[in-house]
Coordinates of C-alpha atoms and ligand atoms in Angstrom, one line a residue:
M1157 CA 0.0 0.0 0.0
S1158 CA 1.5 3.3 -1.0
A1159 CA 1.6 6.0 1.7
T1160 CA -1.0 8.7 1.5
P1161 CA 0.3 11.9 0.0
H1162 CA 0.8 15.0 2.1
H1163 CA -1.4 17.8 0.9
Y1164 CA 0.1 21.3 0.8
C1165 CA -1.8 24.4 -0.2
I1166 CA -0.3 27.8 -0.6
R1167 CA -2.3 31.0 -0.8
L1168 CA -1.2 34.6 -1.5
K1169 CA -2.9 35.7 1.6
N1170 CA -1.9 39.3 1.9
P1171 CA 0.5 40.5 -0.8
G1172 CA 0.6 44.0 0.7
A1173 CA 1.9 42.5 4.0
H1174 CA 4.1 39.9 2.1
L1175 CA 2.3 37.0 3.8
F1176 CA 1.7 33.6 2.3
E1177 CA -0.6 31.1 4.1
V1178 CA 0.5 27.5 3.9
R1179 CA -1.8 24.7 4.9
L1180 CA -0.5 21.2 5.2
L1181 CA -2.8 18.2 5.7
V1182 CA -1.2 15.0 7.1
A1183 CA -3.5 12.0 6.8
R1184 CA -1.8 9.8 9.3
P1185 CA 0.2 11.9 11.8
D1186 CA 2.7 10.2 14.1
P1187 CA 0.4 9.0 16.9
A1188 CA 3.0 10.0 19.5
G1189 CA 2.7 13.6 18.3
Q1190 CA 3.7 14.7 14.8
V1191 CA 6.9 16.9 14.4
F1192 CA 7.1 19.5 11.7
S1193 CA 10.4 21.1 10.7
I1194 CA 11.5 23.9 8.3
P1195 CA 14.9 23.7 6.7
A1196 CA 17.8 25.7 8.1
W1197 CA 19.4 26.0 4.6
I1198 CA 18.7 25.6 1.0
P1199 CA 20.8 23.2 -1.2
G1200 CA 23.2 25.1 -3.4
S1201 CA 23.7 28.0 -0.9
Y1202 CA 25.9 26.8 1.9
M1203 CA 24.9 29.0 4.8
I1204 CA 22.5 28.5 7.8
R1205 CA 19.6 30.8 7.0
D1206 CA 17.0 29.5 9.5
Y1207 CA 14.0 29.9 7.2
A1208 CA 11.7 29.2 10.2
R1209 CA 12.4 32.8 11.4
H1210 CA 9.9 34.0 8.8
V1211 CA 7.0 32.0 10.3
V1212 CA 4.7 34.7 11.7
S1213 CA 2.1 32.4 13.1
I1214 CA 1.6 28.6 13.2
R1215 CA -1.1 26.4 14.6
A1216 CA -2.6 22.9 14.1
E1217 CA -6.1 21.6 14.0
A1218 CA -7.9 18.3 13.5
D1219 CA -11.6 17.9 12.7
D1220 CA -12.0 21.7 13.1
L1221 CA -10.6 21.6 16.7
E1222 CA -7.4 23.2 17.8
V1223 CA -4.5 20.7 18.4
E1224 CA -1.8 21.9 20.8
L1225 CA 1.4 22.8 19.0
T1226 CA 4.7 23.1 20.9
K1227 CA 7.8 24.7 19.6
V1228 CA 10.7 22.2 20.0
D1229 CA 13.6 24.2 18.7
K1230 CA 14.3 27.1 16.4
S1231 CA 13.0 25.2 13.3
S1232 CA 10.6 22.5 14.7
W1233 CA 7.2 22.1 16.2
Q1234 CA 5.4 19.1 17.7
A1235 CA 1.7 18.6 17.7
A1236 CA -0.1 16.9 20.6
A1237 CA -0.8 13.2 20.0
C1238 CA -3.7 12.9 17.6
A1239 CA -5.1 10.0 15.6
L1240 CA -7.1 12.1 13.2
P1241 CA -5.9 13.8 10.0
L1242 CA -4.0 16.8 11.1
T1243 CA -3.8 20.2 9.4
L1244 CA -0.9 22.6 10.1
I1245 CA -1.6 26.2 9.2
A1246 CA 1.2 28.8 8.9
E1247 CA 1.5 32.4 7.9
I1248 CA 4.9 33.1 6.4
Y1249 CA 6.5 36.4 5.7
A1250 CA 8.1 36.6 2.3
H1251 CA 10.0 39.8 1.3
E1252 CA 13.4 38.6 0.3
Q1253 CA 14.2 39.4 -3.3
N1254 CA 16.8 36.8 -4.2
V1255 CA 17.1 33.4 -5.8
R1256 CA 17.2 31.5 -2.5
G1257 CA 14.3 33.2 -0.6
A1258 CA 10.6 33.9 -1.0
H1259 CA 9.0 37.1 -2.2
L1260 CA 5.4 38.2 -2.3
D1261 CA 4.1 41.7 -3.1
T1262 CA 1.3 43.2 -5.1
T1263 CA 3.2 42.6 -8.4
H1264 CA 4.2 39.0 -8.2
A1265 CA 5.0 35.9 -6.0
Y1266 CA 8.1 33.8 -5.9
F1267 CA 9.0 31.1 -3.5
N1268 CA 11.5 28.3 -2.8
G1269 CA 10.1 25.3 -1.0
P1270 CA 12.5 25.4 2.0
C1271 CA 11.2 28.9 2.9
V1272 CA 7.5 28.0 3.0
F1273 CA 6.9 24.2 3.3
P1274 CA 7.3 22.5 6.6
A1275 CA 8.5 18.9 6.4
V1276 CA 6.5 16.1 8.0
V1277 CA 9.3 14.6 10.1
G1278 CA 9.5 10.8 9.6
Q1279 CA 7.3 10.9 6.5
E1280 CA 9.5 12.8 4.2
D1281 CA 9.3 10.0 1.6
H1282 CA 5.6 10.4 1.1
A1283 CA 4.4 11.9 -2.1
C1284 CA 3.4 15.6 -1.9
E1285 CA 0.6 17.4 -3.6
L1286 CA 0.6 21.2 -3.9
D1287 CA -2.4 23.3 -4.5
I1288 CA -1.3 26.8 -5.7
Q1289 CA -4.4 29.0 -5.2
A1290 CA -5.1 31.9 -7.5
P1291 CA -5.2 35.4 -6.0
E1292 CA -8.6 36.9 -5.6
K1293 CA -7.7 40.3 -7.0
S1294 CA -8.9 41.0 -10.5
S1295 CA -5.6 42.9 -11.2
A1296 CA -3.9 39.5 -11.0
S1297 CA -6.2 37.9 -13.6
D1298 CA -3.4 37.6 -16.2
W1299 CA -0.9 36.1 -13.7
R1300 CA 0.6 32.8 -14.7
V1301 CA 2.5 30.1 -12.7
V1302 CA 5.8 28.8 -13.9
T1303 CA 7.6 25.9 -12.2
S1304 CA 9.2 22.7 -13.1
M1305 CA 6.9 20.8 -10.7
R1306 CA 4.7 18.4 -12.5
A1307 CA 1.1 19.5 -12.9
K1308 CA -1.5 17.2 -11.5
S1309 CA -4.7 18.9 -12.6
A1310 CA -3.4 22.5 -13.2
S1311 CA -3.4 23.6 -16.8
K1312 CA -0.2 24.8 -18.4
Y1313 CA 1.2 27.8 -16.5
G1314 CA -2.0 27.8 -14.5
F1315 CA -3.0 27.8 -10.8
G1316 CA -4.1 24.5 -9.4
S1317 CA -2.7 21.2 -8.3
Y1318 CA 0.9 20.1 -8.7
E1319 CA 2.7 17.0 -7.4
A1320 CA 6.1 15.8 -6.3
E1321 CA 7.5 12.3 -5.5
N1322 CA 8.6 13.3 -2.0
Y1323 CA 9.5 16.2 0.2
A1324 CA 13.0 16.6 -1.2
E1325 CA 11.5 17.0 -4.7
L1326 CA 8.8 19.3 -3.5
I1327 CA 11.3 21.8 -2.2
D1328 CA 13.5 21.6 -5.3
H1329 CA 10.9 23.3 -7.6
P1330 CA 10.9 27.1 -7.1
V1331 CA 7.7 28.7 -8.3
Q1332 CA 7.3 32.1 -10.1
I1333 CA 3.9 33.7 -10.3
G1334 CA 3.0 36.9 -12.0
D1335 CA 2.7 38.7 -15.3
L1336 CA 5.5 36.8 -17.0
A1337 CA 7.1 36.8 -20.4
I1338 CA 7.4 33.1 -21.4
G1339 CA 9.6 31.6 -24.1
E1340 CA 9.8 27.9 -25.1
F1341 CA 12.4 26.0 -27.0
E1342 CA 13.7 22.4 -27.3
A1343 CA 17.2 21.1 -26.7
N1344 CA 17.8 17.6 -27.9
G1345 CA 14.0 17.2 -28.2
I1346 CA 13.5 18.0 -24.5
P1347 CA 11.1 20.9 -23.8
H1348 CA 12.6 24.0 -22.1
T1349 CA 10.9 27.1 -20.8
I1350 CA 12.2 30.5 -19.8
A1351 CA 10.0 32.8 -17.8
I1352 CA 11.0 36.4 -17.3
R1353 CA 9.6 38.6 -14.6
G1354 CA 10.4 42.3 -14.7
R1355 CA 9.8 44.9 -17.4
T1356 CA 12.2 44.2 -20.3
R1357 CA 12.2 44.6 -24.0
A1358 CA 14.2 41.4 -24.4
D1359 CA 14.5 39.6 -27.7
M1360 CA 12.9 36.3 -26.5
G1361 CA 13.4 34.5 -29.8
R1362 CA 17.1 35.2 -29.7
I1363 CA 17.5 34.2 -26.0
C1364 CA 15.7 30.9 -26.7
H1365 CA 17.9 30.2 -29.7
D1366 CA 21.1 30.9 -27.8
L1367 CA 20.1 29.0 -24.7
S1368 CA 19.2 26.0 -26.8
A1369 CA 22.7 26.0 -28.2
V1370 CA 24.2 26.1 -24.6
C1371 CA 21.9 23.4 -23.3
E1372 CA 22.7 21.1 -26.3
Q1373 CA 26.4 21.7 -25.8
H1374 CA 26.2 20.5 -22.1
M1375 CA 24.1 17.5 -23.2
R1376 CA 26.8 16.6 -25.8
L1377 CA 29.4 16.7 -23.0
M1378 CA 27.5 14.8 -20.3
S1379 CA 24.6 13.1 -22.1
A1380 CA 21.0 13.9 -21.0
P1381 CA 19.9 12.2 -17.7
E1382 CA 17.1 9.8 -18.1
D1383 CA 14.7 11.8 -15.9
L1384 CA 15.4 15.1 -17.6
D1385 CA 12.1 15.4 -19.5
R1386 CA 11.7 19.2 -18.9
Y1387 CA 13.7 22.2 -17.8
V1388 CA 12.7 25.7 -16.7
F1389 CA 14.8 28.9 -16.3
L1390 CA 13.0 31.3 -13.9
L1391 CA 14.5 34.7 -14.5
T1392 CA 14.0 37.9 -12.6
A1393 CA 15.3 41.0 -14.5
L1394 CA 16.0 44.0 -12.2
G1395 CA 17.7 47.4 -12.6
E1396 CA 20.9 45.8 -11.3
G1397 CA 21.5 42.3 -9.9
Y1398 CA 23.1 39.0 -10.5
G1399 CA 22.7 35.5 -9.1
G1400 CA 21.6 32.0 -9.7
L1401 CA 20.5 28.9 -7.8
E1402 CA 20.5 25.5 -9.4
H1403 CA 17.7 22.8 -9.2
R1404 CA 17.2 19.4 -10.7
W1405 CA 14.7 20.5 -13.4
S1406 CA 15.1 24.3 -13.2
S1407 CA 17.2 27.2 -12.0
S1408 CA 16.4 30.6 -10.5
L1409 CA 18.3 33.5 -12.0
I1410 CA 18.6 37.2 -11.4
C1411 CA 20.2 39.5 -13.9
A1412 CA 20.2 43.2 -14.8
R1413 CA 17.6 43.9 -17.5
D1414 CA 20.2 45.6 -19.6
D1415 CA 22.1 42.3 -19.7
L1416 CA 19.4 40.9 -22.0
P1417 CA 19.6 41.5 -25.8
K1418 CA 16.9 43.7 -27.4
K1419 CA 15.4 43.1 -30.8
G1420 CA 17.8 44.1 -33.5
D1421 CA 20.9 43.6 -31.3
T1422 CA 23.6 41.4 -32.8
G1423 CA 26.7 39.9 -31.4
V1424 CA 27.3 39.0 -27.8
D1425 CA 28.5 41.9 -25.7
K1426 CA 30.0 41.6 -22.3
R1427 CA 26.7 41.9 -20.5
Y1428 CA 24.9 39.3 -22.6
R1429 CA 27.9 37.1 -22.3
K1430 CA 27.6 37.3 -18.5
F1431 CA 23.9 36.4 -18.7
L1432 CA 24.6 33.4 -21.0
G1433 CA 27.5 32.3 -18.7
L1434 CA 25.1 32.4 -15.7
C1435 CA 22.5 30.3 -17.5
S1436 CA 25.2 27.9 -18.7
H1437 CA 26.5 27.6 -15.1
E1438 CA 23.2 26.7 -13.6
Y1439 CA 22.4 24.3 -16.4
F1440 CA 25.6 22.4 -15.9
H1441 CA 24.6 22.0 -12.3
L1442 CA 21.7 19.8 -13.3
W1443 CA 24.4 17.1 -13.5
N1444 CA 27.1 18.5 -11.3
V1445 CA 25.6 18.8 -7.8
K1446 CA 22.0 18.2 -8.5
R1447 CA 22.2 14.6 -9.7
M1448 CA 25.8 13.9 -8.9
K1449 CA 26.5 15.2 -5.4
P1450 CA 29.1 14.9 -2.7
E1451 CA 28.4 11.7 -0.8
V1452 CA 27.6 13.6 2.3
F1453 CA 24.7 15.3 0.5
T1454 CA 23.0 12.0 -0.2
P1455 CA 20.6 12.7 1.4
Y1456 CA 20.9 16.4 2.5
D1457 CA 20.6 17.1 6.2
L1458 CA 18.8 20.5 6.0
R1459 CA 18.8 20.9 9.8
K1460 CA 22.5 21.8 10.1
E1461 CA 25.8 22.3 8.2
S1462 CA 27.0 19.5 5.9
Y1463 CA 30.7 19.5 5.5
T1464 CA 32.6 18.5 2.4
G1465 CA 35.9 19.5 0.9
L1466 CA 34.4 18.9 -2.6
L1467 CA 32.5 22.2 -3.2
W1468 CA 35.3 23.2 -5.5
V1469 CA 34.5 20.3 -7.8
F1470 CA 30.8 21.2 -7.9
E1471 CA 31.2 25.0 -8.2
G1472 CA 34.7 25.3 -9.6
V1473 CA 34.4 22.7 -12.3
T1474 CA 30.9 24.1 -13.1
S1475 CA 32.5 27.6 -13.3
Y1476 CA 35.1 26.2 -15.7
Y1477 CA 32.5 24.7 -18.0
D1478 CA 30.1 27.7 -17.9
N1479 CA 32.0 30.0 -20.3
L1480 CA 33.8 27.2 -22.0
A1481 CA 30.4 26.0 -23.2
L1482 CA 29.8 29.4 -24.8
V1483 CA 32.9 29.2 -27.0
R1484 CA 32.4 25.5 -27.7
S1485 CA 28.8 26.2 -29.0
E1486 CA 30.3 29.1 -31.0
L1487 CA 28.2 31.8 -29.3
I1488 CA 31.4 33.7 -28.4
T1489 CA 34.8 33.8 -30.1
A1490 CA 38.0 32.3 -28.6
D1491 CA 39.2 35.8 -27.8
S1492 CA 36.0 36.6 -25.9
Y1493 CA 36.4 33.4 -24.0
L1494 CA 40.0 34.1 -23.1
E1495 CA 38.9 37.5 -21.9
T1496 CA 36.6 35.9 -19.3
L1497 CA 39.3 33.5 -18.3
A1498 CA 41.9 36.2 -17.8
K1499 CA 39.4 38.1 -15.6
T1500 CA 39.1 35.0 -13.4
I1501 CA 42.9 34.7 -13.3
T1502 CA 43.1 38.4 -12.3
R1503 CA 40.6 37.9 -9.4
V1504 CA 42.6 35.0 -8.1
L1505 CA 45.9 36.8 -8.4
R1506 CA 44.5 39.8 -6.5
T1507 CA 43.4 37.4 -3.6
R1508 CA 46.4 36.9 -1.2
G1509 CA 44.2 34.5 0.7
R1510 CA 45.2 31.9 -1.9
F1511 CA 48.4 31.4 0.1
K1512 CA 46.6 30.9 3.4
Q1513 CA 43.6 28.7 2.5
S1514 CA 43.5 25.6 0.2
I1515 CA 40.6 25.1 -2.1
E1516 CA 39.6 22.0 0.0
E1517 CA 39.5 24.1 3.1
S1518 CA 37.6 26.8 1.3
S1519 CA 35.0 24.2 0.4
F1520 CA 34.8 22.8 4.0
D1521 CA 34.5 26.3 5.6
A1522 CA 32.0 27.7 3.1
W1523 CA 29.4 28.0 5.8
T1524 CA 31.5 30.4 7.9
K1525 CA 33.9 32.0 5.4
L1526 CA 32.9 32.2 1.8
Y1527 CA 29.3 32.9 2.7
K1528 CA 30.3 35.3 5.6
Q1529 CA 32.7 37.7 4.0
D1530 CA 34.4 40.4 6.0
A1531 CA 37.1 42.9 5.5
N1532 CA 39.9 40.3 5.9
S1533 CA 38.4 37.7 3.5
S1534 CA 40.6 38.4 0.6
N1535 CA 43.7 38.2 2.8
A1536 CA 42.7 35.0 4.5
T1537 CA 40.5 33.0 2.1
I1538 CA 40.1 32.0 -1.5
S1539 CA 36.9 31.3 -3.5
Y1540 CA 36.3 27.7 -4.5
Y1541 CA 34.5 29.2 -7.5
T1542 CA 37.3 31.2 -9.1
K1543 CA 40.3 29.2 -8.0
G1544 CA 38.3 26.0 -8.4
S1545 CA 37.7 26.8 -12.0
L1546 CA 41.4 27.5 -12.5
I1547 CA 42.3 24.1 -10.9
A1548 CA 39.8 22.5 -13.3
L1549 CA 41.5 24.3 -16.2
T1550 CA 44.9 23.2 -15.0
L1551 CA 43.8 19.6 -14.6
D1552 CA 42.2 19.6 -18.1
L1553 CA 45.2 21.1 -19.9
M1554 CA 47.6 18.8 -18.0
L1555 CA 45.6 15.6 -18.8
R1556 CA 45.2 16.7 -22.5
L1557 CA 48.9 17.3 -22.8
E1558 CA 50.1 14.1 -21.1
S1559 CA 47.6 11.8 -22.8
N1560 CA 47.9 13.4 -26.2
G1561 CA 44.2 14.4 -26.0
K1562 CA 42.9 10.9 -25.1
C1563 CA 42.1 11.8 -21.5
T1564 CA 40.6 15.1 -20.6
L1565 CA 38.5 16.7 -17.9
D1566 CA 35.6 16.0 -20.2
T1567 CA 36.2 12.2 -20.1
V1568 CA 36.9 12.4 -16.3
M1569 CA 33.6 14.2 -15.7
R1570 CA 31.6 11.8 -17.9
E1571 CA 33.1 8.9 -16.0
C1572 CA 32.4 10.5 -12.6
W1573 CA 28.8 11.1 -13.8
Q1574 CA 28.4 7.4 -14.7
Q1575 CA 30.0 6.2 -11.5
F1576 CA 28.7 8.7 -8.9
G1577 CA 25.8 10.4 -10.6
E1578 CA 23.7 7.9 -12.6
T1579 CA 24.1 5.4 -9.7
G1580 CA 22.9 8.0 -7.2
S1581 CA 25.8 6.9 -4.9
G1582 CA 27.3 10.4 -4.6
M1583 CA 31.0 11.3 -4.9
P1584 CA 33.3 10.3 -2.1
E1585 CA 35.7 13.0 -0.9
R1586 CA 38.6 11.6 -3.1
G1587 CA 36.3 10.5 -5.9
L1588 CA 37.4 12.9 -8.6
E1589 CA 41.1 12.2 -7.7
S1590 CA 40.6 8.5 -8.0
V1591 CA 38.7 8.6 -11.3
A1592 CA 41.2 11.1 -12.9
S1593 CA 44.1 9.0 -11.7
R1594 CA 42.6 5.8 -13.1
L1595 CA 41.5 7.2 -16.4
S1596 CA 44.8 9.0 -17.0
G1597 CA 46.9 6.0 -15.8
T1598 CA 48.9 8.4 -13.6
D1599 CA 49.0 8.9 -9.9
L1600 CA 47.6 12.4 -9.5
G1601 CA 48.2 12.4 -5.7
D1602 CA 50.9 15.0 -6.1
F1603 CA 48.7 17.3 -8.2
F1604 CA 45.9 17.2 -5.6
T1605 CA 48.3 17.6 -2.7
R1606 CA 49.9 20.7 -4.2
Y1607 CA 46.9 22.5 -5.7
V1608 CA 43.7 21.2 -4.0
R1609 CA 44.9 20.4 -0.5
G1610 CA 47.8 22.9 -0.7
T1611 CA 48.3 26.4 -1.8
H1612 CA 50.9 26.1 -4.5
E1613 CA 50.6 28.5 -7.5
L1614 CA 49.1 26.9 -10.5
P1615 CA 51.4 26.3 -13.5
L1616 CA 49.0 28.1 -15.8
E1617 CA 51.4 30.2 -17.8
Q1618 CA 53.4 27.2 -18.8
L1619 CA 50.4 25.0 -19.6
L1620 CA 48.5 27.6 -21.6
G1621 CA 51.7 28.2 -23.6
K1622 CA 51.5 24.6 -24.8
F1623 CA 48.1 25.3 -26.1
G1624 CA 49.1 28.4 -28.0
V1625 CA 47.8 30.9 -25.5
K1626 CA 50.2 33.5 -24.0
L1627 CA 49.5 34.5 -20.4
C1628 CA 50.5 38.1 -19.9
L1629 CA 50.6 40.1 -16.6
R1630 CA 50.6 43.9 -16.1
P1631 CA 49.7 46.3 -13.2
S1632 CA 46.2 47.4 -12.7
E1633 CA 45.2 50.7 -14.4
G1634 CA 42.7 51.7 -11.7
R1635 CA 39.7 50.6 -9.7
R1636 CA 37.6 49.7 -12.7
D1637 CA 40.3 47.5 -14.3
M1638 CA 39.2 43.8 -13.9
G1639 CA 41.8 42.5 -16.4
G1640 CA 41.2 40.6 -19.6
K1641 CA 42.6 43.2 -21.9
A1642 CA 46.1 44.5 -22.7
A1643 CA 47.2 47.8 -21.2
K1644 CA 46.0 51.0 -22.9
P1645 CA 49.0 52.5 -24.5
G1646 CA 50.6 55.6 -23.0
R1647 CA 48.6 55.4 -19.8
K1648 CA 50.2 56.7 -16.6
L1649 CA 49.7 54.3 -13.7
P1650 CA 49.2 55.3 -10.1
P1651 CA 51.7 53.8 -7.6
W1652 CA 50.5 51.1 -5.3
L1653 CA 48.7 51.9 -2.0
G1654 CA 47.2 48.5 -1.5
A1655 CA 43.8 49.4 0.0
T1656 CA 40.4 49.6 -1.6
L1657 CA 38.4 52.8 -1.1
V1658 CA 34.6 52.6 -1.5
N1659 CA 31.6 54.8 -0.9
R1660 CA 29.7 53.8 2.2
N1661 CA 26.7 55.8 3.2
G1662 CA 28.2 58.9 1.7
S1663 CA 31.7 58.4 3.3
A1664 CA 34.9 57.3 1.6
V1665 CA 35.8 54.1 3.6
F1666 CA 38.7 51.7 3.2
S1667 CA 36.8 48.4 2.7
V1668 CA 39.9 46.2 2.4
V1669 CA 43.5 46.7 3.3
H1670 CA 45.6 44.2 1.4
A1671 CA 48.0 42.0 3.2
D1672 CA 51.6 43.0 2.9
S1673 CA 50.8 46.3 1.2
P1674 CA 52.0 49.9 1.8
A1675 CA 48.7 50.8 3.4
E1676 CA 49.0 47.9 5.9
R1677 CA 52.6 48.9 6.7
A1678 CA 51.5 52.5 7.3
G1679 CA 48.8 51.4 9.8
I1680 CA 45.7 52.2 7.7
A1681 CA 42.9 49.8 8.8
A1682 CA 39.8 48.5 7.2
A1683 CA 36.8 50.7 8.1
D1684 CA 38.9 53.8 8.4
E1685 CA 37.2 56.8 6.7
A1686 CA 39.6 58.4 4.3
V1687 CA 39.7 62.2 4.5
A1688 CA 42.7 63.5 2.6
I1689 CA 46.0 62.7 0.9
D1690 CA 48.6 65.4 1.8
G1691 CA 45.8 67.8 2.7
L1692 CA 43.6 67.2 -0.4
K1693 CA 40.3 65.6 -0.1
V1694 CA 40.2 62.0 -1.3
T1695 CA 37.2 60.0 -2.6
P1696 CA 36.8 56.7 -4.3
R1697 CA 36.4 58.5 -7.6
N1698 CA 39.5 60.7 -7.4
I1699 CA 41.9 58.5 -5.5
D1700 CA 43.6 57.1 -8.6
S1701 CA 44.1 60.5 -10.1
R1702 CA 45.4 61.9 -6.8
L1703 CA 47.9 59.0 -6.6
K1704 CA 49.0 59.6 -10.1
G1705 CA 50.8 62.7 -8.8
Y1706 CA 53.2 60.4 -6.9
H1707 CA 55.9 57.9 -7.9
A1708 CA 56.8 54.6 -6.3
G1709 CA 59.1 55.4 -3.3
D1710 CA 57.3 58.7 -2.6
K1711 CA 55.8 59.3 0.8
A1712 CA 52.2 60.5 1.2
R1713 CA 50.3 61.5 4.4
I1714 CA 46.9 60.0 4.5
S1715 CA 44.4 61.4 7.0
V1716 CA 41.7 59.1 8.2
F1717 CA 38.9 59.1 10.8
R1718 CA 39.1 55.9 12.9
G1719 CA 35.8 56.2 14.7
D1720 CA 35.7 59.9 15.5
E1721 CA 39.5 60.4 16.0
L1722 CA 41.5 61.9 13.2
L1723 CA 44.8 60.1 12.5
T1724 CA 47.5 60.6 9.9
C1725 CA 49.3 57.6 8.4
T1726 CA 52.5 58.1 6.4
V1727 CA 52.5 55.7 3.4
R1728 CA 55.6 54.9 1.3
L1729 CA 54.0 54.1 -2.1
E1730 CA 55.4 51.2 -4.1
E1731 CA 55.5 49.9 -7.6
P1732 CA 52.2 48.3 -8.4
P1733 CA 52.2 44.5 -8.6
A1734 CA 51.6 42.8 -11.9
D1735 CA 48.3 41.2 -10.8
T1736 CA 46.2 41.9 -13.9
C1737 CA 46.0 39.2 -16.5
Y1738 CA 45.2 39.1 -20.2
L1739 CA 45.6 36.2 -22.6
E1740 CA 46.6 36.2 -26.2
L1741 CA 46.1 33.6 -28.9
V1742 CA 49.5 33.0 -30.4
A1743 CA 49.2 33.4 -34.1
D1744 CA 52.0 31.2 -35.6
V1745 CA 52.0 27.9 -33.7
D1746 CA 53.0 24.4 -34.7
K1747 CA 50.3 22.3 -36.2
S1748 CA 50.3 20.0 -33.1
V1749 CA 49.7 23.0 -30.8
E1750 CA 47.0 24.3 -33.0
Q1751 CA 45.2 21.0 -32.9
R1752 CA 45.5 20.8 -29.2
R1753 CA 44.1 24.3 -28.8
T1754 CA 41.2 23.6 -31.2
A1755 CA 40.4 20.3 -29.4
W1756 CA 40.3 22.1 -26.1
L1757 CA 38.2 25.1 -27.2
S1758 CA 35.8 23.1 -29.5
G1759 CA 35.4 20.1 -27.1
A1760 CA 35.7 17.9 -30.2
Ligands
ZN1293 ZN1 27.0 27.2 -9.0

């Protein structure tokens, strides 16, 4: 006999007050007193968020009579013993505009399951039905519902009844409701949908065409999972914003509306490239972290932190393939791809924390470090996204070189997918290392010890050189210089101070003082408010031009407020470090180098 499904119902109770009402009917509650629990975190975003804090009121009833509900801990409640079907009724505040939260106002509704759906503890394997109720207001009459959750009786994009196999699946389908622009396309014959919220004049036809190319590229690499019978991109386009969160059959994305192409636009500019890279990233996750997970995530324990040293594999390797898929599907040129890669190299080179924290430690400590950045983060930590993607690149190029193209990161990821993904077993902590060692026929222990568990510099210059790509370094040209391009000729560079000045509530504040920099040596501290350099007012906008009046070796007196006390720090300015990267395709290379480069960039 199959277990009775849990019946959830969500109502847009008071959009002006950002309140959802969620009702949950449990047919056979635990006779000892049913426990309900709300997740503390959402898969894909490794920080304790305690979603239960948004519960405004919660009660239980059976047969129209109140059943006592006791709060057990920060995220759980227990109902009094009850043999009758039990209904839990909660009001949940939703005013968090991001991909991992829930948001309800008079213009739309969006929610992630972990924010709004309590779990029936002990019965998480039961099927779940979800009734999404239409709002009463006539102004919402043209609202549509887009989610990857399977419809039970709801019509396409309609309110009504949806279903999921169990609780884990229920909370893996975010739902977007509102006046949405919807595009549909196929990739390898599988129906895909993109729903855009926010006022845009985007060229939906072009977006669908380009996304289809990206999705098919990833399917060529990894092969479509058997249960991938649909996929949905839920996009919110804002004035400014960027972010994504992956799910098994969908992803939630935020971009700036100007990132999207308008009718008549041709070519892929930087902004559209960033958008395509984001979609590509989240799509690759449908294999890498959604179906193939670290072993410790099978299943997820959403009550507390789950530690793994492997996040760099799931985020770093995904970050490697996101932009690589754009050049492999010929949406962008090789030069454009190398520009994105050089920007990533620049970010890593500007992070001194890469000498303090290994990428395995960065993964393990995501909960308290990567997701809880402070003024010292860049001096003490390194991102498993950026450095992880460069380790993936290093491993790919090294394998290609040593096996003469027979063994690549592509073949390693396919093998991992078959071994740890399709089987559902999850990847053990040394899973990638063992598969890569076995397929390449080399013991890669030294590689992983140096670059994954250690903090050695990656041999990228040498490896890229063997693929006909020249890695060049130069000093930064100022605060907007993110790398990727050669120096502008004839430009005078400011000497190096080694501190980042930003505008904070109208004041010029040093947000970061870089380790081992002139600013640190002079005693400037993060959070100091900058007042003047040698008596002249300094701001984030003018600091570069002020400093251009000095040479390396010159002294400058920098006045700052620390709290309300005025201090003067004497800085001896230095030559700027060559921490800004650009990459060049070498024109005249041997045929073997050319072939190697083409195989890498085309994925053939
Ligand atoms: Zn990711």
